[in-house]
Coordinates of C-alpha atoms in Angstrom, one line a residue:
Chain A
M150 CA 138.4 144.0 131.7
H151 CA 140.2 140.9 132.7
E152 CA 137.4 140.2 135.1
M153 CA 135.7 138.5 132.1
S154 CA 138.5 136.0 131.6
L155 CA 138.9 135.4 135.3
M156 CA 135.2 134.6 135.3
E157 CA 135.7 132.2 132.5
S158 CA 138.1 130.4 134.9
V159 CA 135.4 130.5 137.5
R160 CA 133.0 128.8 135.1
E161 CA 135.5 126.1 134.2
I162 CA 136.2 125.4 137.9
V163 CA 132.5 125.5 138.9
D164 CA 131.3 123.4 135.9
E165 CA 134.0 120.8 136.7
A166 CA 133.2 120.7 140.4
A167 CA 129.5 120.3 139.6
R168 CA 130.2 117.5 137.2
V169 CA 132.5 115.6 139.6
N170 CA 129.9 115.9 142.3
G171 CA 127.1 114.7 139.9
A172 CA 125.1 117.9 140.2
V173 CA 123.1 119.5 137.4
R174 CA 122.5 122.8 139.2
V175 CA 124.7 125.1 141.3
T176 CA 122.7 127.5 143.5
M177 CA 125.6 129.5 145.0
V178 CA 129.2 130.3 144.1
R179 CA 131.4 131.8 146.8
L180 CA 134.6 133.5 145.8
Q181 CA 137.3 134.7 148.0
I182 CA 138.8 137.9 146.6
G183 CA 141.6 139.7 148.4
A184 CA 141.5 143.4 149.0
L185 CA 144.9 143.7 147.1
A186 CA 143.9 141.4 144.2
S187 CA 143.9 143.3 141.0
V188 CA 140.2 142.8 140.4
E189 CA 137.0 144.7 140.9
P190 CA 134.2 142.8 142.6
Q191 CA 131.6 144.9 140.8
A192 CA 133.1 143.9 137.4
L193 CA 133.2 140.3 138.6
R194 CA 129.5 140.4 139.4
F195 CA 128.7 141.8 135.9
A196 CA 130.8 139.1 134.3
F197 CA 129.3 136.4 136.4
D198 CA 125.8 136.9 134.9
V199 CA 127.2 136.9 131.3
V200 CA 129.7 134.0 131.6
M201 CA 127.5 131.6 133.6
K202 CA 124.7 131.6 131.0
G203 CA 123.8 128.1 129.7
G204 CA 125.7 126.3 132.4
P205 CA 124.8 124.6 135.7
A206 CA 125.4 127.9 137.6
E207 CA 123.2 130.0 135.3
T208 CA 120.8 130.8 138.2
A209 CA 123.4 130.6 141.0
V210 CA 123.9 133.5 143.4
L211 CA 127.4 134.9 143.5
E212 CA 128.8 135.6 146.9
I213 CA 132.1 137.4 147.3
D214 CA 134.1 137.2 150.5
R215 CA 136.7 139.9 150.8
V216 CA 139.9 138.9 152.4
A217 CA 141.8 141.7 154.2
G218 CA 145.1 142.9 152.8
T219 CA 148.1 142.4 155.1
A220 CA 151.8 143.3 154.7
W221 CA 155.1 143.1 156.6
C222 CA 156.5 146.5 157.4
W223 CA 160.3 146.3 157.5
D224 CA 160.6 149.6 159.3
C225 CA 158.1 148.7 162.0
S226 CA 159.1 145.0 162.0
A227 CA 155.4 144.3 162.3
A228 CA 152.5 142.9 160.4
V229 CA 150.2 145.7 159.3
A230 CA 146.8 145.9 157.6
L231 CA 146.8 147.3 154.1
G232 CA 143.6 148.4 152.4
A233 CA 142.9 148.4 148.7
G234 CA 144.9 151.2 147.0
E235 CA 147.1 151.9 150.0
V236 CA 150.8 151.8 149.4
A237 CA 152.1 153.1 152.8
C238 CA 152.3 151.5 156.2
P239 CA 149.4 152.8 158.3
A240 CA 151.7 153.1 161.3
C241 CA 154.9 154.7 160.1
Q242 CA 153.8 155.9 156.6
G243 CA 156.9 154.1 155.2
H244 CA 156.9 152.2 151.9
R245 CA 159.2 149.3 152.8
L246 CA 156.3 146.8 152.7
Q247 CA 156.1 143.2 151.7
V248 CA 152.5 142.2 150.9
T249 CA 151.8 138.9 152.8
G250 CA 148.0 138.4 152.2
G251 CA 145.0 139.7 150.5
T252 CA 146.0 139.0 146.9
E253 CA 144.0 135.8 146.6
M254 CA 141.4 135.1 143.9
R255 CA 139.8 131.8 144.5
V256 CA 136.6 129.7 144.2
H257 CA 136.1 128.9 147.8
E258 CA 132.9 126.7 147.7
I259 CA 129.7 126.1 145.8
D260 CA 126.3 125.0 146.8
L261 CA 124.7 122.2 144.7
A262 CA 121.0 121.6 144.3
P263 CA 119.8 118.1 144.8
D264 CA 119.7 116.3 141.5
Q265 CA 116.4 115.6 139.8
E266 CA 115.8 112.2 141.3
M267 CA 116.2 113.5 144.8
A268 CA 113.9 116.4 144.1
T269 CA 110.9 114.3 143.1
C270 CA 108.0 113.6 145.4
A271 CA 108.5 111.8 148.6
Chain B
M155 CA 142.5 118.8 121.3
C156 CA 145.4 121.1 120.6
V157 CA 148.5 119.4 119.4
T158 CA 150.9 121.8 121.1
C159 CA 150.0 121.3 124.7
G160 CA 147.1 118.9 124.7
C161 CA 144.8 121.6 125.9
E162 CA 141.1 121.5 125.5
T163 CA 138.8 124.5 125.4
P164 CA 135.6 124.1 127.3
A165 CA 133.7 123.9 124.1
Q166 CA 135.9 120.9 123.1
H167 CA 135.4 118.9 126.3
G168 CA 133.9 115.6 125.4
H169 CA 131.5 113.8 127.6
E170 CA 133.4 111.6 130.1
P171 CA 132.6 107.9 130.1
G172 CA 130.1 107.2 132.7
H173 CA 129.0 110.8 132.9
A174 CA 125.3 110.9 132.1
H175 CA 124.0 114.1 130.7
D176 CA 120.5 112.9 130.2
H177 CA 118.8 114.1 133.3
D178 CA 115.3 113.9 132.1
H179 CA 112.9 116.5 133.0
D180 CA 109.9 114.6 131.8
H181 CA 108.2 113.0 134.7
D182 CA 105.2 110.7 134.6
H183 CA 103.5 112.6 137.3
D184 CA 102.6 116.2 137.9
H185 CA 104.3 118.4 140.3
D186 CA 105.0 122.0 140.0
H187 CA 108.4 122.7 141.4
D188 CA 109.9 125.8 140.2
H189 CA 112.9 125.4 137.8
E190 CA 113.6 129.2 137.8
G191 CA 113.9 129.9 141.5
A192 CA 117.1 129.6 143.4
V193 CA 115.7 127.1 145.9
P194 CA 114.4 123.8 144.7
L195 CA 111.3 122.4 146.4
T196 CA 110.5 118.9 147.3
R197 CA 107.2 117.5 148.4
G198 CA 107.1 115.7 151.7
F199 CA 104.0 114.8 153.6
G200 CA 102.0 117.0 151.3
V201 CA 104.0 120.2 152.2
L202 CA 106.4 121.8 149.8
R203 CA 109.7 122.5 151.6
P204 CA 113.1 123.4 150.3
A205 CA 115.3 120.5 149.4
P206 CA 118.6 120.6 151.2
T207 CA 121.5 121.9 149.1
R208 CA 124.9 120.7 149.8
T209 CA 128.0 122.8 150.0
V210 CA 131.1 121.5 148.3
S211 CA 134.5 122.9 149.1
V212 CA 136.4 123.9 145.9
E213 CA 139.4 126.0 146.9
Q214 CA 140.8 126.6 143.5
D215 CA 142.7 129.6 142.4
L216 CA 141.3 131.5 139.5
L217 CA 144.7 131.9 138.0
A218 CA 145.8 128.3 138.7
K219 CA 145.4 127.2 135.1
N220 CA 147.3 130.2 133.8
D221 CA 150.0 129.6 136.4
R222 CA 150.4 126.0 135.3
Y223 CA 151.1 127.1 131.7
A224 CA 153.4 129.8 133.0
A225 CA 155.4 127.3 135.0
A226 CA 155.7 125.1 131.9
N227 CA 156.9 128.2 129.9
R228 CA 159.4 129.1 132.6
E229 CA 160.8 125.6 132.7
R230 CA 161.3 125.7 129.0
F231 CA 163.1 129.1 129.2
A232 CA 165.4 127.7 132.0
R233 CA 166.2 124.6 130.0
D234 CA 167.0 126.7 126.9
G235 CA 168.9 129.4 128.7
V236 CA 166.5 132.1 127.5
L237 CA 165.9 135.4 129.3
A238 CA 162.2 136.0 128.8
L239 CA 161.0 139.5 129.4
N240 CA 157.3 140.6 129.6
L241 CA 157.1 144.2 128.4
V242 CA 154.1 146.0 129.9
S243 CA 152.8 149.5 129.8
S244 CA 149.9 151.6 128.7
P245 CA 149.5 152.0 124.9
G246 CA 151.9 154.4 123.3
S247 CA 154.7 154.4 125.8
G248 CA 157.2 153.4 123.2
K249 CA 157.6 149.7 123.8
T250 CA 157.8 148.7 120.1
T251 CA 160.2 151.6 119.3
L252 CA 162.5 150.7 122.1
L253 CA 162.3 147.0 121.1
V254 CA 163.2 147.8 117.4
R255 CA 166.3 149.8 118.5
T256 CA 167.2 147.1 121.0
L257 CA 167.0 144.3 118.4
E258 CA 169.3 146.4 116.1
V259 CA 171.8 146.7 118.9
L260 CA 171.7 143.0 119.8
R261 CA 171.9 141.8 116.2
G262 CA 174.9 139.6 115.8
R263 CA 175.6 139.7 119.6
R264 CA 172.8 137.7 121.0
P265 CA 170.0 135.4 119.7
V266 CA 166.6 137.1 120.0
A267 CA 163.0 136.3 119.4
V268 CA 159.8 138.4 119.8
V269 CA 156.2 137.7 120.7
E270 CA 154.0 140.6 119.9
G271 CA 150.6 141.0 121.6
D272 CA 148.0 143.4 120.3
Q273 CA 144.2 143.3 120.1
Q274 CA 144.4 143.5 116.3
T275 CA 146.7 143.9 113.3
R276 CA 150.2 142.7 112.4
L277 CA 151.6 146.2 112.4
D278 CA 154.0 145.7 115.3
A279 CA 155.2 142.3 114.0
D280 CA 156.0 143.9 110.7
R281 CA 158.1 146.5 112.4
I282 CA 159.9 143.8 114.3
A283 CA 160.3 141.5 111.3
A284 CA 162.0 144.4 109.4
T285 CA 164.9 144.2 111.9
G286 CA 165.4 140.5 110.9
A287 CA 164.3 139.2 114.3
P288 CA 162.0 136.1 114.4
V289 CA 158.6 137.3 115.5
V290 CA 155.1 135.8 116.2
Q291 CA 152.1 138.1 116.4
L292 CA 149.4 137.2 118.8
N293 CA 146.0 139.0 118.4
T294 CA 143.9 138.9 121.5
G295 CA 140.7 140.1 119.8
K296 CA 138.6 141.3 122.7
G297 CA 141.2 140.1 125.2
C298 CA 143.0 142.8 127.2
H299 CA 146.1 140.8 128.0
L300 CA 148.3 137.9 127.0
D301 CA 148.0 134.7 128.9
A302 CA 150.6 132.0 129.4
H303 CA 148.7 129.5 127.2
Q304 CA 148.8 131.9 124.2
V305 CA 152.5 132.4 124.8
G306 CA 153.1 128.7 124.9
H307 CA 151.6 128.3 121.5
A308 CA 153.7 131.2 120.2
L309 CA 156.8 129.4 121.5
A310 CA 156.0 126.4 119.3
E311 CA 156.5 128.6 116.3
L312 CA 159.8 130.1 117.4
A313 CA 163.3 128.7 117.7
A314 CA 164.4 129.2 121.3
P315 CA 167.0 132.1 121.4
A316 CA 169.4 130.1 123.6
G317 CA 171.7 132.3 125.4
G318 CA 169.7 135.3 124.3
V319 CA 166.4 137.1 124.9
L320 CA 162.7 136.4 124.2
F321 CA 160.9 139.7 124.3
I322 CA 157.2 139.4 124.9
E323 CA 155.5 142.7 124.1
N324 CA 152.2 142.6 126.0
V325 CA 149.0 144.3 125.0
G326 CA 149.2 148.0 125.8
N327 CA 147.3 148.1 129.1
L328 CA 148.5 149.2 132.5
V329 CA 146.0 147.1 134.5
C330 CA 145.2 143.6 133.4
P331 CA 148.6 142.1 132.3
A332 CA 149.8 142.6 135.8
A333 CA 147.8 139.6 137.0
F334 CA 148.9 137.2 134.3
D335 CA 152.3 135.4 134.7
L336 CA 153.6 134.3 131.3
G337 CA 156.6 132.5 132.7
E338 CA 158.9 135.5 132.2
A339 CA 162.0 136.2 134.3
H340 CA 160.9 139.8 134.7
K341 CA 158.1 142.2 133.9
V342 CA 159.6 145.4 132.5
V343 CA 157.1 148.3 132.9
F344 CA 157.5 151.3 130.6
L345 CA 156.4 154.8 131.7
S346 CA 156.7 157.5 129.1
V347 CA 157.2 161.1 130.2
T348 CA 154.1 162.2 128.3
E349 CA 151.9 160.1 130.7
G350 CA 152.3 161.8 134.1
D351 CA 154.6 161.0 137.0
D352 CA 151.7 159.9 139.2
K353 CA 150.9 156.8 137.2
P354 CA 152.7 154.4 139.6
L355 CA 150.4 155.5 142.4
K356 CA 147.3 155.4 140.2
Y357 CA 148.2 151.9 138.8
P358 CA 150.2 150.3 141.5
D359 CA 149.5 146.7 140.6
M360 CA 151.7 146.9 137.5
F361 CA 154.5 148.7 139.2
R362 CA 154.4 146.2 142.1
A363 CA 154.6 143.3 139.6
A364 CA 157.6 144.6 137.7
D365 CA 161.3 144.3 138.4
L366 CA 162.5 147.1 136.1
C367 CA 160.9 150.4 135.2
L368 CA 161.9 152.2 132.1
V369 CA 161.1 155.9 132.0
T370 CA 161.0 156.5 128.3
K371 CA 161.0 159.4 125.9
S372 CA 163.3 161.4 128.1
D373 CA 164.2 163.7 125.2
L374 CA 160.7 165.2 125.7
L375 CA 161.3 166.1 129.3
P376 CA 161.9 169.8 128.6
Y377 CA 158.5 170.1 127.0
V378 CA 156.3 168.3 129.5
P379 CA 155.5 168.8 133.2
F380 CA 156.9 165.4 134.2
D381 CA 159.3 165.0 137.0
A382 CA 161.4 161.9 136.4
A383 CA 162.7 161.8 140.0
R384 CA 159.2 162.1 141.4
A385 CA 158.0 159.3 139.0
I386 CA 160.7 157.0 140.2
A387 CA 160.0 157.9 143.8
N388 CA 156.4 157.1 143.3
A389 CA 157.2 153.8 141.6
R390 CA 159.4 152.9 144.6
C391 CA 156.6 153.8 147.0
V392 CA 154.7 150.8 145.6
N393 CA 157.7 148.6 145.0
P394 CA 160.9 149.6 146.9
A395 CA 163.0 147.0 145.1
L396 CA 162.1 148.3 141.6
E397 CA 165.1 149.1 139.4
C398 CA 164.6 152.2 137.3
L399 CA 166.3 153.6 134.2
T400 CA 165.5 156.8 132.3
L401 CA 166.2 156.7 128.6
S402 CA 165.3 157.9 125.1
V403 CA 165.5 156.0 121.9
Q404 CA 165.6 159.3 119.9
S405 CA 168.6 160.9 121.7
G406 CA 170.2 157.6 122.9
E407 CA 170.4 158.9 126.4
G408 CA 170.4 156.1 129.0
F409 CA 170.2 153.4 126.3
E410 CA 173.5 151.9 127.1
A411 CA 172.4 151.3 130.7
W412 CA 169.4 149.3 129.4
I413 CA 171.7 147.2 127.2
R414 CA 174.0 146.6 130.2
W415 CA 171.0 145.5 132.2
L416 CA 170.0 143.1 129.4
E417 CA 173.5 141.7 129.2
R418 CA 173.6 141.2 133.0
E419 CA 170.3 139.3 133.0
I420 CA 171.2 137.2 129.9
E421 CA 174.5 136.2 131.6
A422 CA 172.7 135.2 134.7
R423 CA 170.6 132.7 132.7
V424 CA 173.1 131.1 130.3
P425 CA 173.6 127.5 131.4
P426 CA 177.3 126.4 131.3
V427 CA 176.7 124.1 128.4
V428 CA 175.2 126.9 126.2
A429 CA 178.0 129.3 127.2
R430 CA 180.6 126.8 126.0
A431 CA 178.8 126.1 122.8
A432 CA 178.6 129.8 122.1
G433 CA 182.3 130.1 122.4
G434 CA 183.4 130.6 125.9
G435 CA 180.7 132.3 127.7
R436 CA 180.9 135.9 128.9
G437 CA 180.5 139.0 126.8
I438 CA 179.9 137.3 123.4
G439 CA 180.6 139.9 120.8
A440 CA 180.1 142.7 123.3

């Protein structure tokens, strides 16, 4: 459910980035969502359509890049990959893991349409 | 603009000077570019072709705003020597009941304050107020968690319990509150024995985010198929550093260990000046 309030943060960030860059329309929003971030991409997609209404990104395409989960296994003394929902080291099955990556939730970049003046006839 | 923190909601954002909103769609000539499509078209040499879009790097964390408010709250707690605890769990795990009993025990020993988070009603705040503790009720409406901004507003209505504890009882929800830092020293996750000992594996985010797990309602253990040792083992699978206590408000079992944990954490946060003012520091009234 908190995907809705996270998407409201996306809208604030995107609206501000569009404004600062003098754009009236955003055509694409690219998020980076870690595999271990406590968020469901499907729910984010649903929230995107609802939350972006009436703003510069109303017709934008949402792209979500997944970032792999990584952890340090204290028993293996090695960096290991950790998938969503996994709590054990894939090598030793131990649980002494320190998550080191894959928890990010970030607006990575946006595509801006040319403004109205640029889009008129050549 | 809000007087407490200077915040502005998106609806309140004024138009910045020099920022023109009047992009006029009325042209004095005809061309039928598509306003609905994702790709704008321009006309060049009589051929419609897509206008180039430009990509702008943003790199902003979705929780950055919340984290800024959380950092401000945390700074305030440190300055005031307040132990702030974020109590999280699914609904019905016994957070409010344990809190009421805890406030009764701490009364006269430590300053306390409470922020209650619920979707609706003042029912919990009324229970807390009956103990004499200062309390602010936050109703989140459709929101499923407290955020640091809401808590900052609640702090404005409470005297800081210097040398004591601020309990923030989050909305009953074992998922969403895990992601939102409120500026607390610790998240304390409750797991009642009526819920199932596999919950830490099914909802790992919350158990990973917490520093202390309270297995509650232990007086009901003879009646439910809940293995407390297995629950704790499961919780430590997702968070090996998690401290765990098993207790019951009804029978009193394990309750002293919880109070000792609180006293230890309070002492760790009392700045020397507060300790002196409170009469010498350690173990006030204990």
